[in-house]
Protein backbone atom coordinates (compact mmCIF):
# COMPACT_ATOMS: atom_id res chain seq x y z
CA UNK A 1 85.81 86.91 131.64
CA UNK A 2 85.67 83.16 130.23
CA UNK A 3 88.37 82.09 127.64
CA UNK A 4 85.86 81.89 124.49
CA UNK A 5 85.58 85.84 125.36
CA UNK A 6 89.07 86.51 125.31
CA UNK A 7 89.76 83.95 122.22
CA UNK A 8 87.14 86.65 120.26
CA UNK A 9 88.93 89.83 121.66
CA UNK A 10 92.20 88.51 120.71
CA UNK A 11 91.18 87.53 117.25
CA UNK A 12 89.59 91.20 116.77
CA UNK A 13 92.94 92.30 117.52
CA UNK A 14 94.68 90.21 115.21
CA UNK A 15 92.52 90.74 112.30
CA UNK A 16 92.64 94.89 112.90
CA UNK A 17 96.64 94.41 113.04
CA UNK A 18 96.75 92.12 109.80
CA UNK A 19 94.40 94.54 108.03
CA UNK A 20 95.97 97.61 109.19
CA UNK A 21 99.23 97.38 106.76
CA UNK A 22 96.93 96.25 103.91
CA UNK A 23 94.90 98.89 103.46
CA UNK A 24 97.28 101.55 104.53
CA UNK A 25 98.63 103.33 101.54
CA UNK A 26 102.13 102.72 99.91
CA UNK A 27 104.35 105.74 99.95
CA UNK A 28 105.25 106.84 96.07
CA UNK A 29 109.26 106.72 96.31
CA UNK A 30 109.37 107.77 92.93
CA UNK A 31 112.52 107.73 90.60
CA UNK A 32 115.60 109.48 91.79
CA UNK A 33 118.70 110.69 90.13
CA UNK A 34 121.99 109.92 91.87
CA UNK A 35 124.80 112.31 90.82
CA UNK A 36 128.40 110.93 91.00
CA UNK A 37 130.99 113.73 90.89
CA UNK A 38 134.49 112.58 90.84
CA UNK A 39 136.40 114.49 93.61
CA UNK A 40 139.92 114.99 91.83
CA UNK A 41 139.76 116.85 88.33
CA UNK A 42 140.48 114.38 85.18
CA UNK A 43 143.70 114.38 83.74
CA UNK A 44 144.16 113.20 80.30
CA UNK A 45 147.73 111.73 79.07
CA UNK A 46 148.01 113.41 76.23
CA UNK A 47 146.31 116.67 74.76
CA UNK A 48 145.08 114.70 71.64
CA UNK A 49 143.39 112.17 74.05
CA UNK A 50 141.74 115.24 75.62
CA UNK A 51 140.45 116.38 72.55
CA UNK A 52 139.50 112.87 71.81
CA UNK A 53 137.63 112.37 75.22
CA UNK A 54 136.02 116.00 75.15
CA UNK A 55 134.81 115.17 71.85
CA UNK A 56 133.00 112.21 72.42
CA UNK A 57 131.25 112.96 75.70
CA UNK A 58 128.67 115.94 76.29
CA UNK A 59 130.34 118.94 78.06
CA UNK A 60 128.81 121.44 80.04
CA UNK A 61 130.17 125.01 81.21
CA UNK A 62 129.83 125.14 85.06
CA UNK A 63 129.05 128.80 84.89
CA UNK A 64 125.98 127.87 82.12
CA UNK A 65 124.30 125.40 84.63
CA UNK A 66 121.25 126.44 86.22
CA UNK A 67 121.66 127.84 89.90
CA UNK A 68 119.99 123.92 90.81
CA UNK A 69 122.01 122.11 88.52
CA UNK A 70 125.14 123.87 90.45
CA UNK A 71 123.97 122.83 93.80
CA UNK A 72 123.43 119.10 92.68
CA UNK A 73 127.27 119.39 91.15
CA UNK A 74 128.45 121.09 94.62
CA UNK A 75 126.55 118.43 96.63
CA UNK A 76 128.00 115.73 94.66
CA UNK A 77 131.80 117.20 94.59
CA UNK A 78 131.45 117.61 98.48
CA UNK A 79 130.80 114.42 99.35
CA UNK A 80 133.19 111.33 99.65
CA UNK A 81 133.75 109.75 96.42
CA UNK A 82 130.82 106.92 95.64
CA UNK A 83 129.83 107.28 99.01
CA UNK A 84 126.21 108.51 99.79
CA UNK A 85 126.00 110.62 96.60
CA UNK A 86 123.17 113.19 96.38
CA UNK A 87 119.92 111.62 94.65
CA UNK A 88 116.79 113.86 93.72
CA UNK A 89 113.68 113.32 92.76
CA UNK A 90 113.71 112.87 89.00
CA UNK A 91 111.01 115.56 88.75
CA UNK A 92 113.20 117.71 90.32
CA UNK A 93 115.99 117.45 88.07
CA UNK A 94 116.99 120.74 86.36
CA UNK A 95 115.88 121.12 82.78
CA UNK A 96 119.41 121.31 81.46
CA UNK A 97 119.91 117.74 82.64
CA UNK A 98 116.53 116.34 81.73
CA UNK A 99 118.36 114.96 78.17
CA UNK A 100 121.14 113.41 80.19
CA UNK A 101 118.98 111.30 82.60
CA UNK A 102 119.58 107.51 81.72
CA UNK A 103 116.53 104.90 81.86
CA UNK A 104 116.46 102.69 84.85
CA UNK A 105 117.71 99.89 82.31
CA UNK A 106 120.97 101.90 81.63
CA UNK A 107 123.86 101.67 83.88
CA UNK A 108 123.94 105.62 83.69
CA UNK A 109 125.54 108.51 81.70
CA UNK A 110 128.80 110.66 81.96
CA UNK A 111 129.47 114.01 81.26
CA UNK A 112 132.54 116.57 81.64
CA UNK A 113 131.64 119.53 83.98
CA UNK A 114 134.25 122.32 83.24
CA UNK A 115 134.85 124.28 86.15
CA UNK A 116 137.83 126.63 86.84
CA UNK A 117 139.85 125.46 83.89
CA UNK A 118 139.37 121.55 85.14
CA UNK A 119 137.32 118.79 83.85
CA UNK A 120 135.18 116.78 86.27
CA UNK A 121 133.80 113.48 85.47
CA UNK A 122 130.25 113.57 86.49
CA UNK A 123 127.66 110.45 86.52
CA UNK A 124 124.21 110.04 86.50
CA UNK A 125 122.37 107.05 87.33
CA UNK A 126 118.32 106.71 87.56
CA UNK A 127 116.94 104.51 90.43
CA UNK A 128 113.86 103.70 92.54
CA UNK A 129 114.61 103.75 96.04
CA UNK A 130 113.16 100.97 98.23
CA UNK A 131 111.76 101.35 101.32
CA UNK A 132 113.55 102.23 104.28
CA UNK A 133 113.99 99.74 107.37
CA UNK A 134 111.59 102.37 109.41
CA UNK A 135 109.03 101.70 106.80
CA UNK A 136 109.57 98.22 106.28
CA UNK A 137 109.28 97.64 109.87
CA UNK A 138 105.78 99.86 110.30
CA UNK A 139 104.22 97.22 107.85
CA UNK A 140 106.10 93.82 109.39
CA UNK A 141 105.63 95.11 112.88
CA UNK A 142 101.50 94.59 112.78
CA UNK A 143 101.84 91.45 110.83
CA UNK A 144 103.99 89.82 113.48
CA UNK A 145 101.46 91.31 116.13
CA UNK A 146 98.52 89.79 114.41
CA UNK A 147 100.42 86.38 114.10
CA UNK A 148 100.85 86.42 117.84
CA UNK A 149 97.37 87.64 118.78
CA UNK A 150 95.86 84.65 116.44
CA UNK A 151 98.04 82.25 118.04
CA UNK A 152 96.93 83.47 121.60
CA UNK A 153 93.07 83.31 120.33
CA UNK A 154 93.60 79.79 119.14
CA UNK A 155 95.23 78.97 122.31
CA UNK A 156 92.23 80.22 124.25
CA UNK A 157 89.90 78.51 122.13
CA UNK A 158 92.10 75.04 122.19
CA UNK A 159 92.22 75.21 125.74
CA UNK A 160 88.80 76.29 126.96
CA UNK A 161 86.78 74.09 129.46
CA UNK A 162 83.66 72.76 128.55
């Protein structure tokens, strides 16, 4: 097999590798809701401050939450604070929380959850996750391979003997 045939084969492989990530479907990550629950119950300096804060902030009783909302709260409560907060797709958010979901442009919204006589500061933040490193590499890898095979094809063409 001469160098021109090898160049054509390398160029064909380069085109296939270059085109694969371009025509493969992009996953729909969709909007997610991050639930941030303070591990410790909120302590108010005075009873008056407590009344003012609870009057100005949405408060929900844990017992009145749906089973799904309770699970989300517990997941947020059992993780370390501000480390790997549980997130759920926005279309899976419990109906009782849909009015509390902030827009992506908002920094977040906070409520108090009343559980066992204590008030837990609970935050909601809407975001759209980016691709994972594995998904990024699945697209970048073939493109780098295409550059390599294209370079190899160019080398075969330029070094052919007439």
